[in-house]
Amino acid sequence: MPGRTDAMVPRPDHGEESYRGSGRLQGMAAIVTGADSGIGRAVAIAFAREGADVLVSYFDEHEDAEETARWVREAGRKALVVPGDIKDEAFCRALVERAVEAFGRLDILVNNAAHQATFERLEDISAEEWDVTFRTNVYSQFFLAKAAVPHMKPGSSIVNTTSINAKNPSPTLLAYATTKGAIANFTAGLAGLLADKGIRVNAVAPGPVWTPLIPSTMPAGHVKNFGKNTPLGRAAQPAELAPAYVMLASREASYITGAVVPVTGGRPML
């Protein structure tokens, strides 16, 4: 865990060859956590092609992170690559400061990084595992939002990654699914808290997405059938998630806050 992109067969599509920008985030600056691979890489590529500079936040997957940064720079935007542990509040504060120092502003925070692990029995989930999952998935979003908001002007936005698991939890992903429900609630509450500052807070709820987390954290039998339980009958590619993040971060979404946008292949979130 959390896996490497180069080890995946088939290799995920992050929009490297397909995403076309139209200036929707021109002149903006963004932090994207978990931007080394998966959804985070796809979002970083899309943001850059829409005109934003991107801080690529990641844990320790250095080669993957540099690959993301290369695509950002090829789009003509600045890329800052920063490894570190978002479970640590001091690191989260430093991450924001690095972005503001490098870009001169901060308009978008994408809280995307996540930890998940599969357990068949409750007794196999340790207190340490529960704590790591909550600190990575929930505490980090609080730490980063708290650090980022003082630097954000009206029109800025925070986009969190929740999951179909927020409404339809997978029993074998108990800790992960519980955090994703918390993120949906955090998004709604924070949106209300920041509305008077003109800062919007929304979330994207992915269904099954083909990212390094899947083969590195799930049994082989689950991986083989991954995504087949959706009406579309397949998992999404990361590139298919990026447009939702672009929309929520853009000025076109100026009246959208507190929303959760499902990108689930047809699985309902009611």
mmCIF file of C-alpha atoms in Angstrom:
data_model
loop_
_atom_site.group_PDB
_atom_site.id
_atom_site.type_symbol
_atom_site.label_atom_id
_atom_site.label_comp_id
_atom_site.label_asym_id
_atom_site.label_seq_id
_atom_site.Cartn_x
_atom_site.Cartn_y
_atom_site.Cartn_z
ATOM 1 C CA MET A 1 0.000 0.000 0.000
ATOM 2 C CA PRO A 2 -0.725 2.495 -1.448
ATOM 3 C CA GLY A 3 0.691 0.978 -4.634
ATOM 4 C CA ARG A 4 2.435 2.314 -7.720
ATOM 5 C CA THR A 5 0.959 3.314 -11.064
ATOM 6 C CA ASP A 6 3.612 1.546 -13.135
ATOM 7 C CA ALA A 7 2.720 -1.802 -11.532
ATOM 8 C CA MET A 8 -0.909 -1.641 -12.689
ATOM 9 C CA VAL A 9 -2.298 -3.744 -15.543
ATOM 10 C CA PRO A 10 -3.995 -2.182 -17.359
ATOM 11 C CA ARG A 11 -2.412 1.183 -16.713
ATOM 12 C CA PRO A 12 -4.951 3.807 -15.587
ATOM 13 C CA ASP A 13 -5.968 6.692 -17.834
ATOM 14 C CA HIS A 14 -5.461 10.042 -16.088
ATOM 15 C CA GLY A 15 -6.380 12.114 -19.125
ATOM 16 C CA GLU A 16 -2.765 12.456 -20.249
ATOM 17 C CA GLU A 17 -3.747 12.274 -23.897
ATOM 18 C CA SER A 18 -7.440 13.126 -23.744
ATOM 19 C CA TYR A 19 -8.138 16.071 -21.435
ATOM 20 C CA ARG A 20 -8.540 19.400 -23.217
ATOM 21 C CA GLY A 21 -8.679 22.578 -21.162
ATOM 22 C CA SER A 22 -10.565 25.774 -21.881
ATOM 23 C CA GLY A 23 -9.186 28.269 -19.366
ATOM 24 C CA ARG A 24 -11.776 27.599 -16.660
ATOM 25 C CA LEU A 25 -9.193 27.926 -13.848
ATOM 26 C CA GLN A 26 -6.933 30.470 -15.512
ATOM 27 C CA GLY A 27 -4.540 32.178 -13.108
ATOM 28 C CA MET A 28 -5.584 30.107 -10.090
ATOM 29 C CA ALA A 29 -3.390 28.103 -7.721
ATOM 30 C CA ALA A 30 -4.325 24.756 -6.207
ATOM 31 C CA ILE A 31 -3.191 22.181 -3.686
ATOM 32 C CA VAL A 32 -4.125 18.600 -4.587
ATOM 33 C CA THR A 33 -3.395 15.927 -1.983
ATOM 34 C CA GLY A 34 -2.732 12.404 -3.144
ATOM 35 C CA ALA A 35 -1.766 13.920 -6.494
ATOM 36 C CA ASP A 36 0.927 11.369 -7.266
ATOM 37 C CA SER A 37 -1.540 8.903 -8.805
ATOM 38 C CA GLY A 38 -5.155 7.973 -9.414
ATOM 39 C CA ILE A 39 -7.829 10.626 -9.077
ATOM 40 C CA GLY A 40 -5.318 13.121 -7.703
ATOM 41 C CA ARG A 41 -3.095 12.879 -10.773
ATOM 42 C CA ALA A 42 -6.072 13.212 -13.103
ATOM 43 C CA VAL A 43 -7.250 16.305 -11.205
ATOM 44 C CA ALA A 44 -3.768 17.863 -11.277
ATOM 45 C CA ILE A 45 -3.491 17.339 -15.043
ATOM 46 C CA ALA A 46 -6.953 18.757 -15.672
ATOM 47 C CA PHE A 47 -6.383 21.751 -13.391
ATOM 48 C CA ALA A 48 -3.108 22.575 -15.145
ATOM 49 C CA ARG A 49 -4.711 22.376 -18.570
ATOM 50 C CA GLU A 50 -7.450 24.680 -17.303
ATOM 51 C CA GLY A 51 -4.798 27.231 -16.330
ATOM 52 C CA ALA A 52 -3.979 26.543 -12.651
ATOM 53 C CA ASP A 53 -0.626 26.111 -10.924
ATOM 54 C CA VAL A 54 -0.597 22.935 -8.817
ATOM 55 C CA LEU A 55 1.117 21.829 -5.630
ATOM 56 C CA VAL A 56 1.435 18.044 -5.875
ATOM 57 C CA SER A 57 1.064 16.712 -2.326
ATOM 58 C CA TYR A 58 1.895 13.061 -1.729
ATOM 59 C CA PHE A 59 3.254 10.671 0.893
ATOM 60 C CA ASP A 60 6.398 8.964 -0.453
ATOM 61 C CA GLU A 61 5.671 7.802 -4.024
ATOM 62 C CA HIS A 62 8.379 10.004 -5.517
ATOM 63 C CA GLU A 63 8.471 8.702 -9.089
ATOM 64 C CA ASP A 64 4.692 8.878 -9.463
ATOM 65 C CA ALA A 65 4.631 12.422 -8.056
ATOM 66 C CA GLU A 66 7.339 13.598 -10.452
ATOM 67 C CA GLU A 67 5.360 12.115 -13.344
ATOM 68 C CA THR A 68 2.313 14.152 -12.295
ATOM 69 C CA ALA A 69 4.453 17.285 -12.034
ATOM 70 C CA ARG A 70 5.849 16.657 -15.510
ATOM 71 C CA TRP A 71 2.340 16.733 -16.996
ATOM 72 C CA VAL A 72 1.509 19.924 -15.090
ATOM 73 C CA ARG A 73 4.634 21.633 -16.417
ATOM 74 C CA GLU A 74 3.976 20.408 -19.963
ATOM 75 C CA ALA A 75 0.670 22.277 -19.707
ATOM 76 C CA GLY A 76 2.672 25.453 -19.106
ATOM 77 C CA ARG A 77 1.884 25.765 -15.411
ATOM 78 C CA LYS A 78 4.008 25.737 -12.259
ATOM 79 C CA ALA A 79 4.234 22.472 -10.341
ATOM 80 C CA LEU A 80 5.533 22.164 -6.786
ATOM 81 C CA VAL A 81 6.175 18.608 -5.550
ATOM 82 C CA VAL A 82 5.967 18.187 -1.759
ATOM 83 C CA PRO A 83 6.217 14.813 0.023
ATOM 84 C CA GLY A 84 5.031 14.397 3.584
ATOM 85 C CA ASP A 85 2.479 13.069 6.027
ATOM 86 C CA ILE A 86 -0.886 14.846 6.035
ATOM 87 C CA LYS A 87 -1.752 13.107 9.312
ATOM 88 C CA ASP A 88 0.550 15.710 10.882
ATOM 89 C CA GLU A 89 -1.044 19.126 11.438
ATOM 90 C CA ALA A 90 2.317 20.924 11.320
ATOM 91 C CA PHE A 91 3.009 19.436 7.898
ATOM 92 C CA CYS A 92 -0.418 20.539 6.663
ATOM 93 C CA ARG A 93 0.302 24.107 7.747
ATOM 94 C CA ALA A 94 3.696 23.966 6.036
ATOM 95 C CA LEU A 95 2.091 22.597 2.859
ATOM 96 C CA VAL A 96 -0.200 25.610 2.625
ATOM 97 C CA GLU A 97 2.651 28.011 3.309
ATOM 98 C CA ARG A 98 4.732 26.379 0.558
ATOM 99 C CA ALA A 99 1.898 26.839 -1.931
ATOM 100 C CA VAL A 100 1.345 30.491 -1.057
ATOM 101 C CA GLU A 101 5.083 31.192 -1.182
ATOM 102 C CA ALA A 102 5.495 29.484 -4.582
ATOM 103 C CA PHE A 103 2.330 30.724 -6.293
ATOM 104 C CA GLY A 104 1.560 33.954 -4.466
ATOM 105 C CA ARG A 105 -2.023 32.853 -3.813
ATOM 106 C CA LEU A 106 -4.243 29.887 -3.015
ATOM 107 C CA ASP A 107 -7.613 29.488 -4.716
ATOM 108 C CA ILE A 108 -8.385 25.773 -4.577
ATOM 109 C CA LEU A 109 -7.797 23.043 -2.007
ATOM 110 C CA VAL A 110 -8.533 19.480 -3.133
ATOM 111 C CA ASN A 111 -8.580 17.107 -0.161
ATOM 112 C CA ASN A 112 -8.203 13.854 -2.061
ATOM 113 C CA ALA A 113 -5.582 11.671 -0.335
ATOM 114 C CA ALA A 114 -6.942 8.629 1.451
ATOM 115 C CA HIS A 115 -5.976 5.451 3.262
ATOM 116 C CA GLN A 116 -7.948 2.239 2.970
ATOM 117 C CA ALA A 117 -7.440 -1.400 3.903
ATOM 118 C CA THR A 118 -9.665 -4.458 3.601
ATOM 119 C CA PHE A 119 -10.632 -6.550 6.628
ATOM 120 C CA GLU A 120 -12.973 -9.538 6.659
ATOM 121 C CA ARG A 121 -13.480 -9.546 10.455
ATOM 122 C CA LEU A 122 -14.038 -6.749 12.986
ATOM 123 C CA GLU A 123 -11.478 -8.255 15.362
ATOM 124 C CA ASP A 124 -8.786 -7.860 12.696
ATOM 125 C CA ILE A 125 -9.110 -4.045 12.681
ATOM 126 C CA SER A 126 -6.620 -2.621 15.162
ATOM 127 C CA ALA A 127 -7.005 0.664 16.996
ATOM 128 C CA GLU A 128 -3.901 1.839 15.149
ATOM 129 C CA GLU A 129 -5.485 1.045 11.769
ATOM 130 C CA TRP A 130 -8.662 2.919 12.753
ATOM 131 C CA ASP A 131 -6.598 5.910 13.865
ATOM 132 C CA VAL A 132 -4.445 5.965 10.707
ATOM 133 C CA THR A 133 -7.557 5.853 8.526
ATOM 134 C CA PHE A 134 -9.267 8.711 10.357
ATOM 135 C CA ARG A 135 -6.170 10.873 10.588
ATOM 136 C CA THR A 136 -5.377 10.425 6.885
ATOM 137 C CA ASN A 137 -8.912 10.771 5.555
ATOM 138 C CA VAL A 138 -10.647 13.144 7.996
ATOM 139 C CA TYR A 139 -8.187 14.929 10.284
ATOM 140 C CA SER A 140 -6.068 16.003 7.308
ATOM 141 C CA GLN A 141 -9.039 17.696 5.675
ATOM 142 C CA PHE A 142 -9.682 19.667 8.851
ATOM 143 C CA PHE A 143 -5.987 20.540 9.246
ATOM 144 C CA LEU A 144 -5.624 21.684 5.635
ATOM 145 C CA ALA A 145 -8.872 23.628 5.495
ATOM 146 C CA LYS A 146 -7.993 25.451 8.709
ATOM 147 C CA ALA A 147 -4.561 26.361 7.318
ATOM 148 C CA ALA A 148 -5.811 27.288 3.844
ATOM 149 C CA VAL A 149 -8.845 29.451 4.586
ATOM 150 C CA PRO A 150 -6.905 32.501 5.879
ATOM 151 C CA HIS A 151 -5.169 32.679 2.474
ATOM 152 C CA MET A 152 -8.315 32.248 0.385
ATOM 153 C CA LYS A 153 -10.286 35.098 -1.133
ATOM 154 C CA PRO A 154 -13.999 35.122 -1.997
ATOM 155 C CA GLY A 155 -14.555 32.829 -4.957
ATOM 156 C CA SER A 156 -12.083 30.246 -3.704
ATOM 157 C CA SER A 157 -13.176 26.689 -3.128
ATOM 158 C CA ILE A 158 -12.459 23.479 -1.267
ATOM 159 C CA VAL A 159 -13.276 20.163 -2.953
ATOM 160 C CA ASN A 160 -13.211 17.039 -0.796
ATOM 161 C CA THR A 161 -13.211 13.435 -1.978
ATOM 162 C CA THR A 162 -15.868 11.338 -0.273
ATOM 163 C CA SER A 163 -17.191 8.069 -1.778
ATOM 164 C CA ILE A 164 -20.198 5.937 -2.663
ATOM 165 C CA ASN A 165 -19.233 4.290 0.641
ATOM 166 C CA ALA A 166 -20.619 7.322 2.462
ATOM 167 C CA LYS A 167 -24.125 6.098 1.592
ATOM 168 C CA ASN A 168 -23.561 2.446 0.703
ATOM 169 C CA PRO A 169 -20.710 1.216 2.915
ATOM 170 C CA SER A 170 -18.731 -1.864 2.020
ATOM 171 C CA PRO A 171 -18.509 -4.005 5.183
ATOM 172 C CA THR A 172 -14.919 -5.041 4.448
ATOM 173 C CA LEU A 173 -13.901 -1.360 4.212
ATOM 174 C CA LEU A 174 -15.432 -0.456 7.559
ATOM 175 C CA ALA A 175 -12.891 2.166 8.676
ATOM 176 C CA TYR A 176 -12.585 3.728 5.218
ATOM 177 C CA ALA A 177 -16.347 3.801 4.651
ATOM 178 C CA THR A 178 -16.927 5.401 8.051
ATOM 179 C CA THR A 179 -14.474 8.191 7.232
ATOM 180 C CA LYS A 180 -16.173 8.809 3.903
ATOM 181 C CA GLY A 181 -19.494 9.352 5.681
ATOM 182 C CA ALA A 182 -17.715 11.778 7.987
ATOM 183 C CA ILE A 183 -16.264 13.658 5.004
ATOM 184 C CA ALA A 184 -19.717 14.139 3.469
ATOM 185 C CA ASN A 185 -20.941 15.589 6.770
ATOM 186 C CA PHE A 186 -17.784 17.701 7.161
ATOM 187 C CA THR A 187 -18.324 19.113 3.671
ATOM 188 C CA ALA A 188 -21.887 20.198 4.401
ATOM 189 C CA GLY A 189 -21.009 21.748 7.752
ATOM 190 C CA LEU A 190 -17.883 23.529 6.520
ATOM 191 C CA ALA A 191 -19.822 24.936 3.563
ATOM 192 C CA GLY A 192 -22.187 26.640 5.976
ATOM 193 C CA LEU A 193 -19.353 27.855 8.170
ATOM 194 C CA LEU A 194 -17.426 29.469 5.285
ATOM 195 C CA ALA A 195 -20.328 30.795 3.230
ATOM 196 C CA ASP A 196 -20.012 34.330 4.608
ATOM 197 C CA LYS A 197 -16.370 34.382 3.471
ATOM 198 C CA GLY A 198 -17.398 33.574 -0.095
ATOM 199 C CA ILE A 199 -15.500 30.264 0.024
ATOM 200 C CA ARG A 200 -17.396 27.296 -1.392
ATOM 201 C CA VAL A 201 -17.002 23.729 -0.081
ATOM 202 C CA ASN A 202 -18.166 20.716 -2.060
ATOM 203 C CA ALA A 203 -17.322 17.050 -2.482
ATOM 204 C CA VAL A 204 -17.068 14.457 -5.209
ATOM 205 C CA ALA A 205 -18.276 10.943 -4.396
ATOM 206 C CA PRO A 206 -16.524 8.426 -6.644
ATOM 207 C CA GLY A 207 -17.787 4.939 -7.166
ATOM 208 C CA PRO A 208 -15.238 2.270 -8.168
ATOM 209 C CA VAL A 209 -12.188 3.890 -9.778
ATOM 210 C CA TRP A 210 -9.136 2.058 -11.137
ATOM 211 C CA THR A 211 -6.319 3.479 -8.988
ATOM 212 C CA PRO A 212 -3.243 1.959 -7.268
ATOM 213 C CA LEU A 213 -5.223 1.642 -4.028
ATOM 214 C CA ILE A 214 -7.360 -1.107 -5.561
ATOM 215 C CA PRO A 215 -4.826 -3.830 -6.409
ATOM 216 C CA SER A 216 -2.659 -2.897 -3.410
ATOM 217 C CA THR A 217 -5.436 -3.109 -0.797
ATOM 218 C CA MET A 218 -8.001 -5.611 -2.078
ATOM 219 C CA PRO A 219 -7.944 -9.419 -2.499
ATOM 220 C CA ALA A 220 -7.361 -10.650 -6.050
ATOM 221 C CA GLY A 221 -10.934 -11.913 -6.371
ATOM 222 C CA HIS A 222 -12.328 -8.480 -5.524
ATOM 223 C CA VAL A 223 -9.995 -6.811 -8.008
ATOM 224 C CA LYS A 224 -11.129 -9.128 -10.806
ATOM 225 C CA ASN A 225 -14.760 -8.077 -10.342
ATOM 226 C CA PHE A 226 -14.067 -4.487 -9.356
ATOM 227 C CA GLY A 227 -16.721 -2.139 -10.771
ATOM 228 C CA LYS A 228 -18.983 -4.841 -12.179
ATOM 229 C CA ASN A 229 -21.633 -4.018 -9.558
ATOM 230 C CA THR A 230 -22.421 -0.693 -11.254
ATOM 231 C CA PRO A 231 -25.152 -0.190 -13.868
ATOM 232 C CA LEU A 232 -22.397 0.708 -16.353
ATOM 233 C CA GLY A 233 -20.729 -2.589 -15.502
ATOM 234 C CA ARG A 234 -17.173 -1.342 -15.071
ATOM 235 C CA ALA A 235 -14.858 0.734 -12.938
ATOM 236 C CA ALA A 236 -14.129 4.343 -13.872
ATOM 237 C CA GLN A 237 -10.797 5.573 -15.106
ATOM 238 C CA PRO A 238 -9.365 8.489 -13.061
ATOM 239 C CA ALA A 239 -9.782 10.752 -16.101
ATOM 240 C CA GLU A 240 -13.548 10.314 -15.810
ATOM 241 C CA LEU A 241 -13.538 11.901 -12.343
ATOM 242 C CA ALA A 242 -11.487 15.007 -13.106
ATOM 243 C CA PRO A 243 -14.245 17.029 -14.846
ATOM 244 C CA ALA A 244 -16.358 17.013 -11.676
ATOM 245 C CA TYR A 245 -13.506 18.574 -9.692
ATOM 246 C CA VAL A 246 -12.908 21.163 -12.420
ATOM 247 C CA MET A 247 -16.577 22.113 -12.437
ATOM 248 C CA LEU A 248 -16.766 22.511 -8.656
ATOM 249 C CA ALA A 249 -13.570 24.586 -8.560
ATOM 250 C CA SER A 250 -14.570 26.822 -11.452
ATOM 251 C CA ARG A 251 -16.480 30.089 -11.464
ATOM 252 C CA GLU A 252 -19.362 28.327 -13.204
ATOM 253 C CA ALA A 253 -20.125 26.657 -9.860
ATOM 254 C CA SER A 254 -20.458 29.980 -8.024
ATOM 255 C CA TYR A 255 -23.847 29.005 -6.540
ATOM 256 C CA ILE A 256 -22.898 25.443 -5.607
ATOM 257 C CA THR A 257 -21.757 24.827 -2.045
ATOM 258 C CA GLY A 258 -22.370 22.013 0.401
ATOM 259 C CA ALA A 259 -23.004 19.622 -2.491
ATOM 260 C CA VAL A 260 -21.869 16.047 -3.019
ATOM 261 C CA VAL A 261 -21.535 15.150 -6.699
ATOM 262 C CA PRO A 262 -21.796 11.389 -7.330
ATOM 263 C CA VAL A 263 -19.594 9.930 -10.062
ATOM 264 C CA THR A 264 -20.572 6.343 -9.471
ATOM 265 C CA GLY A 265 -21.315 4.619 -12.764
ATOM 266 C CA GLY A 266 -25.016 4.732 -11.978
ATOM 267 C CA ARG A 267 -25.026 3.467 -8.409
ATOM 268 C CA PRO A 268 -27.487 5.725 -6.559
ATOM 269 C CA MET A 269 -26.652 7.952 -3.593
ATOM 270 C CA LEU A 270 -30.091 8.810 -2.216
#
